PDB file of N, CA and C in Angstrom:
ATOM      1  N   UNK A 267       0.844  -1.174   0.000  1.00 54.00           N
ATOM      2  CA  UNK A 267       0.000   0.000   0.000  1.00 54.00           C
ATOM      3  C   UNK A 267       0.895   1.245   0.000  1.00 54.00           C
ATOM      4  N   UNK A 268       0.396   1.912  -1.079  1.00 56.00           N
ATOM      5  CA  UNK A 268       1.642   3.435  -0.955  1.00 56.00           C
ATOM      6  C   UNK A 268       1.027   4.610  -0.029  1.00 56.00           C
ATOM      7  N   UNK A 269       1.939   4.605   0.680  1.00 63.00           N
ATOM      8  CA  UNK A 269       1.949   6.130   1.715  1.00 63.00           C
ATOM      9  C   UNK A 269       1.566   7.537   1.136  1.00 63.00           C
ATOM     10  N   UNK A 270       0.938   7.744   1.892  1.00 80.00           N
ATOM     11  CA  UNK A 270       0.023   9.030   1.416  1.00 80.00           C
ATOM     12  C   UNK A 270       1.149  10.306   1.363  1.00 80.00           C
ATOM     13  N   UNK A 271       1.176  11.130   0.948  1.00 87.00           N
ATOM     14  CA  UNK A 271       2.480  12.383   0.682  1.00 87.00           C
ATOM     15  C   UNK A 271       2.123  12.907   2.065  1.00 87.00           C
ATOM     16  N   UNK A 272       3.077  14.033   2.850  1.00 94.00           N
ATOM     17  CA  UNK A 272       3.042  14.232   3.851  1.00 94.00           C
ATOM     18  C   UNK A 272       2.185  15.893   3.703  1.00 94.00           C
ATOM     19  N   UNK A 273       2.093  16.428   4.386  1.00 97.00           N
ATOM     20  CA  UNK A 273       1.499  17.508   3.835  1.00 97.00           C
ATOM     21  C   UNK A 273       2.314  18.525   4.288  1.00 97.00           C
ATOM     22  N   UNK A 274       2.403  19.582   3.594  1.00 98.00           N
ATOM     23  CA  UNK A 274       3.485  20.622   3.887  1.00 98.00           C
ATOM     24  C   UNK A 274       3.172  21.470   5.633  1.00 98.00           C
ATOM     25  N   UNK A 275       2.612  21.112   6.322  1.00 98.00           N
ATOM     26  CA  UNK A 275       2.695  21.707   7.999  1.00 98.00           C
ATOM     27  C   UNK A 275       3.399  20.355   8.522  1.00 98.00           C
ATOM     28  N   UNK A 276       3.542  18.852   8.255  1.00 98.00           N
ATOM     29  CA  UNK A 276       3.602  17.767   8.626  1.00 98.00           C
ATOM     30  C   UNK A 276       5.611  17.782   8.356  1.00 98.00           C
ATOM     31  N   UNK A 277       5.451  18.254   7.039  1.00 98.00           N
ATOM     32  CA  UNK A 277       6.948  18.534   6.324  1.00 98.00           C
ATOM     33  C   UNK A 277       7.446  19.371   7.445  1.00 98.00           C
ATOM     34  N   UNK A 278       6.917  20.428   7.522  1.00 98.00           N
ATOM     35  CA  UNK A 278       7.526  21.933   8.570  1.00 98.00           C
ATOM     36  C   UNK A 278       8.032  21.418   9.596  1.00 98.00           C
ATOM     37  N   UNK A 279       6.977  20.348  10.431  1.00 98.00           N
ATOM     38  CA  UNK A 279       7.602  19.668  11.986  1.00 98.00           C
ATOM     39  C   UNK A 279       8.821  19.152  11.827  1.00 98.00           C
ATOM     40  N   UNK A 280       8.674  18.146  10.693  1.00 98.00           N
ATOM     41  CA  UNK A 280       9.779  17.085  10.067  1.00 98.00           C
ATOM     42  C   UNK A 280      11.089  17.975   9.882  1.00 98.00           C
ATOM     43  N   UNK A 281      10.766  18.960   9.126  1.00 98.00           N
ATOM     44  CA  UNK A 281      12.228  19.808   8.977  1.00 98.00           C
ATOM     45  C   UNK A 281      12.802  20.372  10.019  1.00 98.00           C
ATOM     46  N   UNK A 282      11.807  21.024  11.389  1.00 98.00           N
ATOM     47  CA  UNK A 282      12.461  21.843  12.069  1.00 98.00           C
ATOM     48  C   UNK A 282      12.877  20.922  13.029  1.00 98.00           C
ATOM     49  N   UNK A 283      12.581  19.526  13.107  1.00 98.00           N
ATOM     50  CA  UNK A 283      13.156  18.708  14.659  1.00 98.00           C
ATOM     51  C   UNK A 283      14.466  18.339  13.808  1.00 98.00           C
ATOM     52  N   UNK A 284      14.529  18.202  12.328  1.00 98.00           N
ATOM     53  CA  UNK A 284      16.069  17.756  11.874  1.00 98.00           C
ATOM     54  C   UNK A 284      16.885  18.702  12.007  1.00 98.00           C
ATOM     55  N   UNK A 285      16.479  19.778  11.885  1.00 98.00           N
ATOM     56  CA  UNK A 285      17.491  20.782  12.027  1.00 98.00           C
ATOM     57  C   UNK A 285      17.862  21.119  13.667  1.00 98.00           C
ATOM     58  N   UNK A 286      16.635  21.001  14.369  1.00 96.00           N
ATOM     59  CA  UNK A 286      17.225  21.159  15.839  1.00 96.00           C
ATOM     60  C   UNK A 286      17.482  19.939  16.838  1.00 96.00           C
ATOM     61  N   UNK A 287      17.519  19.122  16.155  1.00 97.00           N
ATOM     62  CA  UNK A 287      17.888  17.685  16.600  1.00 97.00           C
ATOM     63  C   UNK A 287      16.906  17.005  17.514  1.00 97.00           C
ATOM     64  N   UNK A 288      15.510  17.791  17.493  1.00 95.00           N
ATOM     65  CA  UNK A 288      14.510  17.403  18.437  1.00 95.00           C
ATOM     66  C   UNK A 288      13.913  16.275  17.703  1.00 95.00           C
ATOM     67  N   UNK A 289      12.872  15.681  18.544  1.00 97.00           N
ATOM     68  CA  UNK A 289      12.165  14.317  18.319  1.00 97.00           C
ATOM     69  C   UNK A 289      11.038  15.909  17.608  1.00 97.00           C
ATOM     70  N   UNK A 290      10.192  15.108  16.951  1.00 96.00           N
ATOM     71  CA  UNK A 290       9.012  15.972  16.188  1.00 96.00           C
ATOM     72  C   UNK A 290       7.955  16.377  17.491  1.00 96.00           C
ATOM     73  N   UNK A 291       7.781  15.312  18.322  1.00 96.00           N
ATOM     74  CA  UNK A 291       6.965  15.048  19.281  1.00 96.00           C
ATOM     75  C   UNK A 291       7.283  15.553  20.656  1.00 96.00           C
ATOM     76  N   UNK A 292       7.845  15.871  20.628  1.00 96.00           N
ATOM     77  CA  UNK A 292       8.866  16.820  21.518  1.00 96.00           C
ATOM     78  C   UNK A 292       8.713  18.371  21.195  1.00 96.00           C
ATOM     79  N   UNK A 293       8.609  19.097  19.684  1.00 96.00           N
ATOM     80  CA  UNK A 293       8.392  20.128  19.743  1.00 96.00           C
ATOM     81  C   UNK A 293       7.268  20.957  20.304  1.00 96.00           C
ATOM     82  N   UNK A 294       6.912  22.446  20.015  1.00 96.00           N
ATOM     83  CA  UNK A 294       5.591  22.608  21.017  1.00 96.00           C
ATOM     84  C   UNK A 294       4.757  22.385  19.412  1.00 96.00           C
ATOM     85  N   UNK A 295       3.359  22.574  19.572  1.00 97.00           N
ATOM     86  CA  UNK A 295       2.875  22.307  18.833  1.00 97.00           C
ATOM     87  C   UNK A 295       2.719  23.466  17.326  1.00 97.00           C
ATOM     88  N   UNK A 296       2.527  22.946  16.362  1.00 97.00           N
ATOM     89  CA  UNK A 296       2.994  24.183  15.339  1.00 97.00           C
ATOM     90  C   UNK A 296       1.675  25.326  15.290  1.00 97.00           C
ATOM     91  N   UNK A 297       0.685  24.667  15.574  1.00 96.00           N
ATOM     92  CA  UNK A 297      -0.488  25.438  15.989  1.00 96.00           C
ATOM     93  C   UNK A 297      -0.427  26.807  17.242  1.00 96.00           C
ATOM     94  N   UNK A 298       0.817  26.856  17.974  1.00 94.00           N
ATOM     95  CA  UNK A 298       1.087  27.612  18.516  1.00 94.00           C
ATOM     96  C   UNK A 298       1.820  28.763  17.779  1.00 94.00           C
ATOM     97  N   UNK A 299       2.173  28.481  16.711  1.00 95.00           N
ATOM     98  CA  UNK A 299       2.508  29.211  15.149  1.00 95.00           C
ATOM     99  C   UNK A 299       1.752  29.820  13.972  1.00 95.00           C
ATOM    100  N   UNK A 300       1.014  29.025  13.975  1.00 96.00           N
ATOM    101  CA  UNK A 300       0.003  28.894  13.044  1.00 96.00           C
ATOM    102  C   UNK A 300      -0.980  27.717  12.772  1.00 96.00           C
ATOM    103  N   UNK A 301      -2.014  27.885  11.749  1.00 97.00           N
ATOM    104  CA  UNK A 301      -3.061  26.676  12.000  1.00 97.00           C
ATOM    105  C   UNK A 301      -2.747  25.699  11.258  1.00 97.00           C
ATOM    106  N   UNK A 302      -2.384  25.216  11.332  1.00 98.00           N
ATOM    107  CA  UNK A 302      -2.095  23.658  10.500  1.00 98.00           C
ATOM    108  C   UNK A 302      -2.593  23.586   9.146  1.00 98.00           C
ATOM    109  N   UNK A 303      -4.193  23.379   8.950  1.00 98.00           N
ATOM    110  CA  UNK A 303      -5.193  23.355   8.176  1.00 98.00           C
ATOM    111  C   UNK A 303      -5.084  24.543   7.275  1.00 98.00           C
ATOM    112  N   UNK A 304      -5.036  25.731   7.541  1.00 97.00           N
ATOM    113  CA  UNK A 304      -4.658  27.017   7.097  1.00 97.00           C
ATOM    114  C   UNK A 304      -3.378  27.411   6.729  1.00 97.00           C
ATOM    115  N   UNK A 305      -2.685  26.588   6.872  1.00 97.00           N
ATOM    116  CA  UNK A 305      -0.924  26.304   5.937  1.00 97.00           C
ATOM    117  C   UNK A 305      -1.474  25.916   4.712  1.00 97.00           C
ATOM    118  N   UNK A 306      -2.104  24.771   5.042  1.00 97.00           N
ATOM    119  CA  UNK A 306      -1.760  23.304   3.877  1.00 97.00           C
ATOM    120  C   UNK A 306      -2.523  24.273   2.958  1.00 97.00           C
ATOM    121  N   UNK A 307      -3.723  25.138   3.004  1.00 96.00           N
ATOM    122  CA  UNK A 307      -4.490  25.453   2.412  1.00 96.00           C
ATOM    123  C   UNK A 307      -3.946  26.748   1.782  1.00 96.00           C
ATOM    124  N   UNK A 308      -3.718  27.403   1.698  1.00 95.00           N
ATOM    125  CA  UNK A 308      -2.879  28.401   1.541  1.00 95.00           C
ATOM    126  C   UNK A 308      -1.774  28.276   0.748  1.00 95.00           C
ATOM    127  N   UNK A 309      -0.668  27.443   1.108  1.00 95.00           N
ATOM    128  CA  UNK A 309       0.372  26.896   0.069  1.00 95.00           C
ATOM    129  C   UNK A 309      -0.300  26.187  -1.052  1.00 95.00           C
ATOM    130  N   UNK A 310      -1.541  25.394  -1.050  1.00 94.00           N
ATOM    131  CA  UNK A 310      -1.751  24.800  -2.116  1.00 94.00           C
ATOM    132  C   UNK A 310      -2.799  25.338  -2.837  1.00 94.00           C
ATOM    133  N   UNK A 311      -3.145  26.763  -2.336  1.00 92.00           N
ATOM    134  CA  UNK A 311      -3.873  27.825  -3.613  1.00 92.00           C
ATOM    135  C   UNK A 311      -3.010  29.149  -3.933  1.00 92.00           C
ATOM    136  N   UNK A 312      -2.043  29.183  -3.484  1.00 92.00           N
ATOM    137  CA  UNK A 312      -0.579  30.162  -4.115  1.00 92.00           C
ATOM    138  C   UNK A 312      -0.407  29.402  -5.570  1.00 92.00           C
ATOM    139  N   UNK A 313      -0.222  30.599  -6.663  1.00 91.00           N
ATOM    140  CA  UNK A 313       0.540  30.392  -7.253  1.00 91.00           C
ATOM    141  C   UNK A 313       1.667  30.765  -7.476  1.00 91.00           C
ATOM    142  N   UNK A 314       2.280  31.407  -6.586  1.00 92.00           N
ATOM    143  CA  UNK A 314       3.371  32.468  -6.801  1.00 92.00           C
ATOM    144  C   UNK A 314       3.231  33.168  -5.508  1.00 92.00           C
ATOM    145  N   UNK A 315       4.275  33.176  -4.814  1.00 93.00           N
ATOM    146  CA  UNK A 315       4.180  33.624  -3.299  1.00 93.00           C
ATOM    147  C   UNK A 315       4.929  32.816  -2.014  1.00 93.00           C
ATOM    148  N   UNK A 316       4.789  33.298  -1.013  1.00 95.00           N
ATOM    149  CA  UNK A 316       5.263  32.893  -0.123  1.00 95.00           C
ATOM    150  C   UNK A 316       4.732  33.057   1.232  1.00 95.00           C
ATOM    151  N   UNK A 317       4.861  32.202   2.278  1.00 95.00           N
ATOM    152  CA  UNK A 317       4.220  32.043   4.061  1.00 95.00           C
ATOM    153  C   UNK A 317       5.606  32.412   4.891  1.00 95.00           C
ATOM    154  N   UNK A 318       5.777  33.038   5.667  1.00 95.00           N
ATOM    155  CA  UNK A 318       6.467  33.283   6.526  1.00 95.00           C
ATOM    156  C   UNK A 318       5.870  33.084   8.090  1.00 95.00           C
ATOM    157  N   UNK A 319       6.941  32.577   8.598  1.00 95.00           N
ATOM    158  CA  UNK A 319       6.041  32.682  10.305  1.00 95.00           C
ATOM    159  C   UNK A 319       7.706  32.067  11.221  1.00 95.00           C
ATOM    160  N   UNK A 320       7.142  32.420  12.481  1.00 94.00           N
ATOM    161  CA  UNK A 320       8.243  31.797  13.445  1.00 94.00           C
ATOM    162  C   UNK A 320       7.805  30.671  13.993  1.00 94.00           C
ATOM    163  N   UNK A 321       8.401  29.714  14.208  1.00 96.00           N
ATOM    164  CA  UNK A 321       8.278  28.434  14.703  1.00 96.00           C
ATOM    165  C   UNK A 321       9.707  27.574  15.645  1.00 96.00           C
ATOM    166  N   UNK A 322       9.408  27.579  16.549  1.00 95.00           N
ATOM    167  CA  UNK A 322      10.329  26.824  17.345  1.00 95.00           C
ATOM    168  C   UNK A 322      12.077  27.063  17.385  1.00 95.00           C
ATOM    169  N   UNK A 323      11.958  28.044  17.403  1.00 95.00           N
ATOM    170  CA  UNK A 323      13.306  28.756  17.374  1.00 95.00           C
ATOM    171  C   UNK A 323      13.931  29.125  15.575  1.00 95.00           C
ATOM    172  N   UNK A 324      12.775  29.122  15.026  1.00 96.00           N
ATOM    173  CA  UNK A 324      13.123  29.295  13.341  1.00 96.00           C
ATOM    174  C   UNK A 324      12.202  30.300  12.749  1.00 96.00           C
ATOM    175  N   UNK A 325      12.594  30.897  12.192  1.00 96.00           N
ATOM    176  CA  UNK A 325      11.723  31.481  11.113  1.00 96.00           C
ATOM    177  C   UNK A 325      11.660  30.541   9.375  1.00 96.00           C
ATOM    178  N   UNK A 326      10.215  30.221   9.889  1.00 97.00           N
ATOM    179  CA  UNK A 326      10.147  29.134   8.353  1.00 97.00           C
ATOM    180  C   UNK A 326       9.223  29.720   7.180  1.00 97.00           C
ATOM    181  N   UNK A 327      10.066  29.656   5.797  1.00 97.00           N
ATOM    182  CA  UNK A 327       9.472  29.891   4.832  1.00 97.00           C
ATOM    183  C   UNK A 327       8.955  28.678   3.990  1.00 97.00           C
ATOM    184  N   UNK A 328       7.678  28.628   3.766  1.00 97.00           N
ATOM    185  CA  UNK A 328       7.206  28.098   2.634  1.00 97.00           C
ATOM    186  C   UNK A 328       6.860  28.403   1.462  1.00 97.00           C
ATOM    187  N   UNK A 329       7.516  28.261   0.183  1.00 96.00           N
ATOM    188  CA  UNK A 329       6.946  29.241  -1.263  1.00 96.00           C
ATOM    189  C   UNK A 329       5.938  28.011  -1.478  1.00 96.00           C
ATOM    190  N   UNK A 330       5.200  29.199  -2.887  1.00 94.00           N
ATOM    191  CA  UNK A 330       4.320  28.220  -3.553  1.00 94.00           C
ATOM    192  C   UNK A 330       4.436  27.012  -3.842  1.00 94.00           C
ATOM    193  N   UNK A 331       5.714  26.765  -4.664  1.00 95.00           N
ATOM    194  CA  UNK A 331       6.200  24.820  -4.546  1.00 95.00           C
ATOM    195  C   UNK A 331       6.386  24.489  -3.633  1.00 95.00           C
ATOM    196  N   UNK A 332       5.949  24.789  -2.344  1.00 95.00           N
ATOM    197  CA  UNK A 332       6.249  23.820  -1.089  1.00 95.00           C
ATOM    198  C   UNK A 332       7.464  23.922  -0.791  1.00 95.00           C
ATOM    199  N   UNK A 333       8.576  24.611  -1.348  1.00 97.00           N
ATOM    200  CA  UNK A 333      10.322  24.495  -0.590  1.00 97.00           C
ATOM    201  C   UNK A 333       9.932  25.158   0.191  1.00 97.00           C
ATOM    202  N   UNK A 334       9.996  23.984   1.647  1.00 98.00           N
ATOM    203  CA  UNK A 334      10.454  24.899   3.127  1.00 98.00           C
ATOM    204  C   UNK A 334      12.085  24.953   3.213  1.00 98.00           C
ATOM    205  N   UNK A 335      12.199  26.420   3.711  1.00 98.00           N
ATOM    206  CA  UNK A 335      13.524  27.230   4.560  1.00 98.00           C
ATOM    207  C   UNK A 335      13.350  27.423   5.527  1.00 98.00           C
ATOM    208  N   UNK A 336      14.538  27.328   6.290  1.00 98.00           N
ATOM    209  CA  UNK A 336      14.508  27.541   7.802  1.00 98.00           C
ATOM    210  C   UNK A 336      15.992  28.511   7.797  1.00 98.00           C
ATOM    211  N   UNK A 337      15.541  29.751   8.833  1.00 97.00           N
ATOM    212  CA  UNK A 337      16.303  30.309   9.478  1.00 97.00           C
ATOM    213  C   UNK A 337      16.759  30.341  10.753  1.00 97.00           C
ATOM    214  N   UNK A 338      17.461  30.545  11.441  1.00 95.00           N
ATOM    215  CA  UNK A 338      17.428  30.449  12.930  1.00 95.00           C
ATOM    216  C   UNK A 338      17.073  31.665  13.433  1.00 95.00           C
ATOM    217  N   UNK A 339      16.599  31.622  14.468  1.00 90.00           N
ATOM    218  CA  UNK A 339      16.499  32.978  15.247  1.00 90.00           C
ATOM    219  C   UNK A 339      17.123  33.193  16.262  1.00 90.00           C
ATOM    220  N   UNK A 340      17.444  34.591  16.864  1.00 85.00           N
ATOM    221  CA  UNK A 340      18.150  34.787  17.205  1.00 85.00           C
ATOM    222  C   UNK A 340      17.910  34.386  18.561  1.00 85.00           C
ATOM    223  N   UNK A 341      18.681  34.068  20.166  1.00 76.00           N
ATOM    224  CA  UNK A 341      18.499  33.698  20.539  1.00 76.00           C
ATOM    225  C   UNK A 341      17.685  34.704  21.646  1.00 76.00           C
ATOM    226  N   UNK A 342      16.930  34.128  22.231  1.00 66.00           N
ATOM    227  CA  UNK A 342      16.105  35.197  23.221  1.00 66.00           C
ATOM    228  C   UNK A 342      14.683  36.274  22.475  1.00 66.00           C
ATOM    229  N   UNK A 343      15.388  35.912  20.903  1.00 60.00           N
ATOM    230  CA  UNK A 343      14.179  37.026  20.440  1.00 60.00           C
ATOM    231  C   UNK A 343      12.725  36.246  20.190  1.00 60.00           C
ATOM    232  N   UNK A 344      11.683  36.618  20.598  1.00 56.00           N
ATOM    233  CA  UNK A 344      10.268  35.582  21.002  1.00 56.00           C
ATOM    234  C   UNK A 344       9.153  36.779  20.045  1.00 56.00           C
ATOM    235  N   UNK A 345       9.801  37.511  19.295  1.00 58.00           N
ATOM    236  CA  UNK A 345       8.794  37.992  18.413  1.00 58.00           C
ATOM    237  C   UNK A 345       7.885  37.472  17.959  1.00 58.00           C
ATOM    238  N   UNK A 346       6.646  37.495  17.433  1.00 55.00           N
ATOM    239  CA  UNK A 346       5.776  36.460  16.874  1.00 55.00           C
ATOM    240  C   UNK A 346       5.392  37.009  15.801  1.00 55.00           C
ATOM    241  N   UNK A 347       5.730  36.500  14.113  1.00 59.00           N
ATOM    242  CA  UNK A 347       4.831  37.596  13.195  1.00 59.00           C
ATOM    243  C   UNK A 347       4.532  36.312  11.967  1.00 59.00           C
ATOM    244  N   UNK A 348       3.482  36.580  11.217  1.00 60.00           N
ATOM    245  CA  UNK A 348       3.102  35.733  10.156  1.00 60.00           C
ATOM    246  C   UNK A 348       3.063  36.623   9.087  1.00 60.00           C
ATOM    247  N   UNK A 349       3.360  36.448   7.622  1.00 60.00           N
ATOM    248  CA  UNK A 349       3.356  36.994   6.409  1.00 60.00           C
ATOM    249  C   UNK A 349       3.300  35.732   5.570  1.00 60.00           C
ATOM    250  N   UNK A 350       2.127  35.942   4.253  1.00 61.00           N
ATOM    251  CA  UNK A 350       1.813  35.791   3.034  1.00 61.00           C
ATOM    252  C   UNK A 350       2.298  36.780   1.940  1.00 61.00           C
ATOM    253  N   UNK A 351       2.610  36.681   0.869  1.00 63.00           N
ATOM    254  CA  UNK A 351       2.904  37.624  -0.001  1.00 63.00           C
ATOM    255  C   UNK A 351       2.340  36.558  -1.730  1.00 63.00           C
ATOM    256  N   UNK A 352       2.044  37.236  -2.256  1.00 60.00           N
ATOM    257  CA  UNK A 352       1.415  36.259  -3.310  1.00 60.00           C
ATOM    258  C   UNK A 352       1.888  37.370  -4.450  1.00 60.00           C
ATOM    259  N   UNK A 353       2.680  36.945  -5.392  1.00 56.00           N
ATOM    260  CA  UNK A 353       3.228  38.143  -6.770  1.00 56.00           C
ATOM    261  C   UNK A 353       2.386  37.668  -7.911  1.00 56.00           C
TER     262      UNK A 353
END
């Protein structure tokens, strides 16, 4: 039976525990970021654009093709901001 694709908020967890060496399940929840449901939905009616938000010590970008980036943040800074941009 083939595995269903992961969905790009599912990807986001996946990327940010590899990069911070955390278990996925271990992080706080990404919903404390943003809505889960309202990612997936959003990236997959962009055609051109991009999601920005902070998450777990990262600032993560998602463009329209789904490439997530991760930045680090700086340490101590607990800003909280979300951006869409659609060209």
């Amino acid at each position: 039976m083939a595995r269903e694709r992961q969905t790009v908020s599912e990807r986001v967890i996946q990327k940010v525990a590899t990069a911070s060496g955390t278990d996925a399940l271990e992080l706080p929840p990404l919903w404390d970021a943003i809505e889960p449901d309202a990612l997936d939905t959003l990236v997959a009616g962009m055609v051109d654009g991009e999601v920005s938000f902070a998450y777990a010590g990262y600032d993560v970008t998602v463009t329209s093709d789904e490439t997530i980036s991760l930045q680090e943040r700086p340490a101590g800074d607990s800003t909280v901001e979300v951006a869409a941009t659609e060209c």
